[in-house]
Short mmCIF file of C-alpha atoms in Angstrom, two decimals:
data_model
loop_
_atom_site.label_atom_id
_atom_site.label_comp_id
_atom_site.label_asym_id
_atom_site.label_seq_id
_atom_site.Cartn_x
_atom_site.Cartn_y
_atom_site.Cartn_z
CA MET A 1 98.09 39.87 96.38
CA ARG A 2 96.27 36.62 97.38
CA PRO A 3 96.80 35.84 101.20
CA VAL A 4 99.49 33.27 101.98
CA THR A 5 98.89 31.06 104.93
CA ARG A 6 100.22 27.46 104.26
CA LEU A 7 102.35 26.02 101.18
CA HIS A 8 102.91 22.36 100.86
CA SER A 9 105.21 21.37 98.34
CA ARG A 10 108.64 19.31 97.56
CA THR A 11 111.80 21.49 97.44
CA ALA A 12 114.12 22.18 94.87
CA VAL A 13 117.58 22.82 95.83
CA LEU A 14 119.89 25.82 94.24
CA ALA A 15 122.83 25.23 96.74
CA ASP A 16 125.28 28.09 94.99
CA GLU A 17 126.09 30.83 97.26
CA ASN A 18 125.84 34.61 96.58
CA ILE A 19 122.94 34.36 93.83
CA ASP A 20 122.64 38.10 93.08
CA THR A 21 119.55 39.54 91.73
CA ASP A 22 121.12 39.86 88.46
CA ARG A 23 121.28 36.20 88.26
CA ILE A 24 117.84 35.72 89.45
CA ILE A 25 116.48 38.03 86.52
CA PRO A 26 119.10 40.01 84.26
CA ALA A 27 119.05 43.65 84.22
CA ARG A 28 118.06 43.35 80.43
CA PHE A 29 114.72 42.05 81.32
CA LEU A 30 113.79 45.16 83.71
CA THR A 31 112.06 46.99 80.99
CA THR A 32 108.75 46.06 82.18
CA THR A 33 106.27 46.93 84.98
CA GLN A 34 104.14 43.80 84.21
CA ARG A 35 104.99 40.78 86.45
CA ALA A 36 103.47 38.19 83.90
CA GLY A 37 105.86 36.62 81.83
CA LEU A 38 108.78 37.25 83.98
CA GLY A 39 109.23 33.71 85.17
CA LYS A 40 110.55 32.51 81.68
CA ARG A 41 113.32 35.05 82.27
CA CYS A 42 114.08 33.45 85.68
CA PHE A 43 117.63 32.36 85.96
CA ASN A 44 117.85 33.29 82.49
CA ASP A 45 121.37 33.06 81.80
CA TRP A 46 122.10 30.21 83.71
CA ARG A 47 118.86 28.28 83.04
CA TYR A 48 119.31 28.20 78.87
CA LEU A 49 122.05 27.65 76.58
CA PRO A 50 123.21 30.19 74.20
CA ASP A 51 120.98 28.66 71.58
CA GLY A 52 117.84 29.14 73.96
CA SER A 53 117.41 25.33 74.84
CA ASP A 54 117.45 24.14 78.40
CA ASN A 55 120.57 23.86 80.08
CA PRO A 56 120.74 20.53 81.26
CA ALA A 57 123.33 21.08 84.16
CA PHE A 58 121.12 23.62 85.76
CA PRO A 59 119.40 22.25 88.73
CA LEU A 60 115.96 23.49 88.52
CA ASN A 61 115.68 22.07 84.75
CA GLN A 62 116.19 18.77 86.25
CA PRO A 63 113.17 16.48 86.36
CA GLN A 64 113.09 16.29 90.18
CA ALA A 65 112.76 20.06 90.39
CA ARG A 66 109.97 20.51 88.24
CA GLY A 67 106.46 21.46 90.10
CA CYS A 68 108.57 22.44 93.16
CA SER A 69 107.42 25.64 94.75
CA ILE A 70 110.06 25.84 97.77
CA LEU A 71 113.29 26.42 96.62
CA VAL A 72 116.24 26.07 99.06
CA ALA A 73 118.84 28.54 98.17
CA GLY A 74 122.52 28.81 99.08
CA ARG A 75 123.80 31.48 101.39
CA ASN A 76 123.17 35.10 100.65
CA PHE A 77 120.54 34.74 98.16
CA GLY A 78 119.29 37.79 96.54
CA CYS A 79 122.22 39.81 97.23
CA GLY A 80 122.91 42.75 94.72
CA SER A 81 121.25 45.48 93.34
CA SER A 82 117.53 46.13 94.61
CA ARG A 83 114.79 45.06 92.08
CA GLU A 84 111.24 43.83 92.48
CA HIS A 85 111.53 42.03 89.52
CA ALA A 86 113.65 39.44 91.14
CA PRO A 87 110.51 38.16 93.36
CA TRP A 88 108.15 38.96 90.50
CA ALA A 89 110.29 36.55 88.47
CA LEU A 90 110.53 33.71 91.09
CA LEU A 91 106.55 33.91 91.57
CA ASP A 92 105.85 33.72 88.02
CA ASP A 93 108.11 30.90 87.62
CA GLY A 94 106.29 29.14 90.52
CA ILE A 95 108.58 29.40 93.26
CA GLN A 96 106.35 30.51 96.32
CA ALA A 97 109.08 30.43 99.10
CA VAL A 98 112.92 30.83 99.31
CA LEU A 99 114.50 29.05 102.42
CA CYS A 100 118.06 30.05 103.32
CA SER A 101 120.63 30.70 106.31
CA GLU A 102 121.08 34.27 104.97
CA ILE A 103 118.98 36.03 102.46
CA ALA A 104 119.72 39.67 101.74
CA ASP A 105 117.63 42.39 103.31
CA ILE A 106 116.53 44.22 100.48
CA PHE A 107 115.50 41.02 98.51
CA ARG A 108 113.63 39.52 101.32
CA ASN A 109 111.79 42.93 102.19
CA ASN A 110 110.85 43.10 98.16
CA ALA A 111 109.77 39.42 98.30
CA LEU A 112 107.70 39.60 101.50
CA LYS A 113 105.82 42.81 100.29
CA ASN A 114 105.09 40.95 96.98
CA GLY A 115 103.90 37.33 98.42
CA LEU A 116 106.99 35.40 98.13
CA LEU A 117 107.82 33.84 101.47
CA ALA A 118 111.95 34.42 102.23
CA ILE A 119 112.44 32.55 105.15
CA VAL A 120 115.72 32.62 106.97
CA ILE A 121 116.52 29.51 108.96
CA SER A 122 119.64 28.42 111.07
CA ASP A 123 122.89 27.36 109.35
CA ALA A 124 122.50 23.57 110.88
CA GLU A 125 118.87 23.66 109.45
CA HIS A 126 119.98 25.03 106.07
CA ARG A 127 122.59 22.29 105.67
CA TRP A 128 120.33 19.61 106.50
CA LEU A 129 117.62 21.02 103.96
CA LEU A 130 120.36 21.53 101.18
CA GLY A 131 121.19 17.66 101.70
CA HIS A 132 117.60 16.59 101.31
CA PRO A 133 116.48 17.72 97.93
CA GLY A 134 112.89 16.92 96.99
CA ILE A 135 111.76 16.46 100.65
CA GLU A 136 107.96 17.49 101.12
CA LEU A 137 107.67 20.48 103.49
CA THR A 138 104.66 22.65 104.68
CA ILE A 139 105.10 26.27 105.73
CA ASP A 140 102.42 27.47 108.22
CA VAL A 141 102.66 31.15 107.90
CA GLN A 142 100.16 31.76 110.97
CA GLY A 143 102.31 29.51 113.07
CA GLN A 144 105.67 30.34 111.87
CA TYR A 145 107.06 26.83 111.29
CA ILE A 146 108.06 24.55 108.73
CA ALA A 147 106.65 21.27 109.14
CA LEU A 148 108.94 18.26 108.27
CA PRO A 149 108.01 14.88 107.21
CA ASP A 150 109.14 13.10 110.26
CA GLY A 151 106.85 15.48 112.33
CA GLY A 152 109.53 17.51 113.34
CA ARG A 153 109.33 21.52 113.03
CA ILE A 154 111.48 24.36 112.09
CA ALA A 155 110.55 27.70 113.48
CA PHE A 156 111.27 30.83 111.86
CA GLN A 157 110.15 34.70 112.48
CA LEU A 158 108.56 37.27 110.20
CA GLU A 159 108.22 40.52 110.67
CA PRO A 160 104.69 41.11 112.24
CA PHE A 161 103.22 43.71 109.58
CA ALA A 162 104.70 41.47 106.74
CA ARG A 163 103.12 38.57 108.36
CA HIS A 164 99.97 40.39 108.50
CA CYS A 165 100.05 41.55 104.98
CA LEU A 166 100.69 38.12 103.79
CA LEU A 167 98.15 36.35 105.88
CA ASN A 168 95.45 38.76 104.77
CA GLY A 169 96.66 39.11 101.05
CA VAL A 170 97.24 42.81 100.96
CA ASP A 171 100.25 44.89 100.05
CA GLN A 172 101.25 48.26 101.77
CA LEU A 173 98.66 50.16 99.80
CA GLY A 174 96.13 47.86 100.26
CA TYR A 175 96.42 47.89 103.76
CA LEU A 176 96.33 51.84 103.75
CA LEU A 177 93.41 51.70 101.91
CA GLN A 178 91.70 49.36 103.98
CA HIS A 179 91.95 52.42 106.56
CA ALA A 180 90.88 54.94 104.03
CA ASP A 181 87.73 56.10 106.36
CA ALA A 182 89.77 56.44 109.58
CA ILE A 183 92.46 58.31 107.43
CA SER A 184 89.95 60.77 105.87
CA ARG A 185 88.26 61.52 109.70
CA TYR A 186 92.10 61.90 111.07
CA GLU A 187 92.70 64.34 108.13
CA SER A 188 89.20 66.25 108.32
CA HIS A 189 89.88 66.61 112.26
CA GLN A 190 93.15 67.99 111.57
CA GLU A 191 92.16 70.71 109.26
CA GLN A 192 89.21 71.59 111.80
CA ALA A 193 92.04 72.01 114.37
CA ALA A 194 94.17 73.98 112.17
#
């Protein structure tokens, strides 16, 4: 995992509420443990027409959404079944952050563990961002704020361990491996004491 310290991008808006993990990545694409390539299946049944061509009505297919790595999503984003493939698909599609007033807990945990910023903001801030698609934002993970173009800031909170892992570019296993010597010493001491 790469360190995530700061992100600057325009926003894309997907205002629908209750976007579940099956809409993010349909279950029929969960047959792989590889992350690469899942981006082309992100929002598959919504993004593409039955013939496989782009759905011109899908908000992320609009020209102004191209290249945006911050997604402002409708309330209750990521609800539904738990699947790590959902944040993998978003990341592979170029989305590096999701901002919303309500993000499903399991999705949020999976996202943060995989380097996707899943940031909960207030209802008022959320409504404002939904009404201003394409705005340029800077997300500062160390300072836990989103910088607005007018100099204003939106504060957010990340669980301290998730924030540590994001800033240092390590997942849970990587964190444990960083402490392998201390773990070995502890285990050796426990064996000697037994």
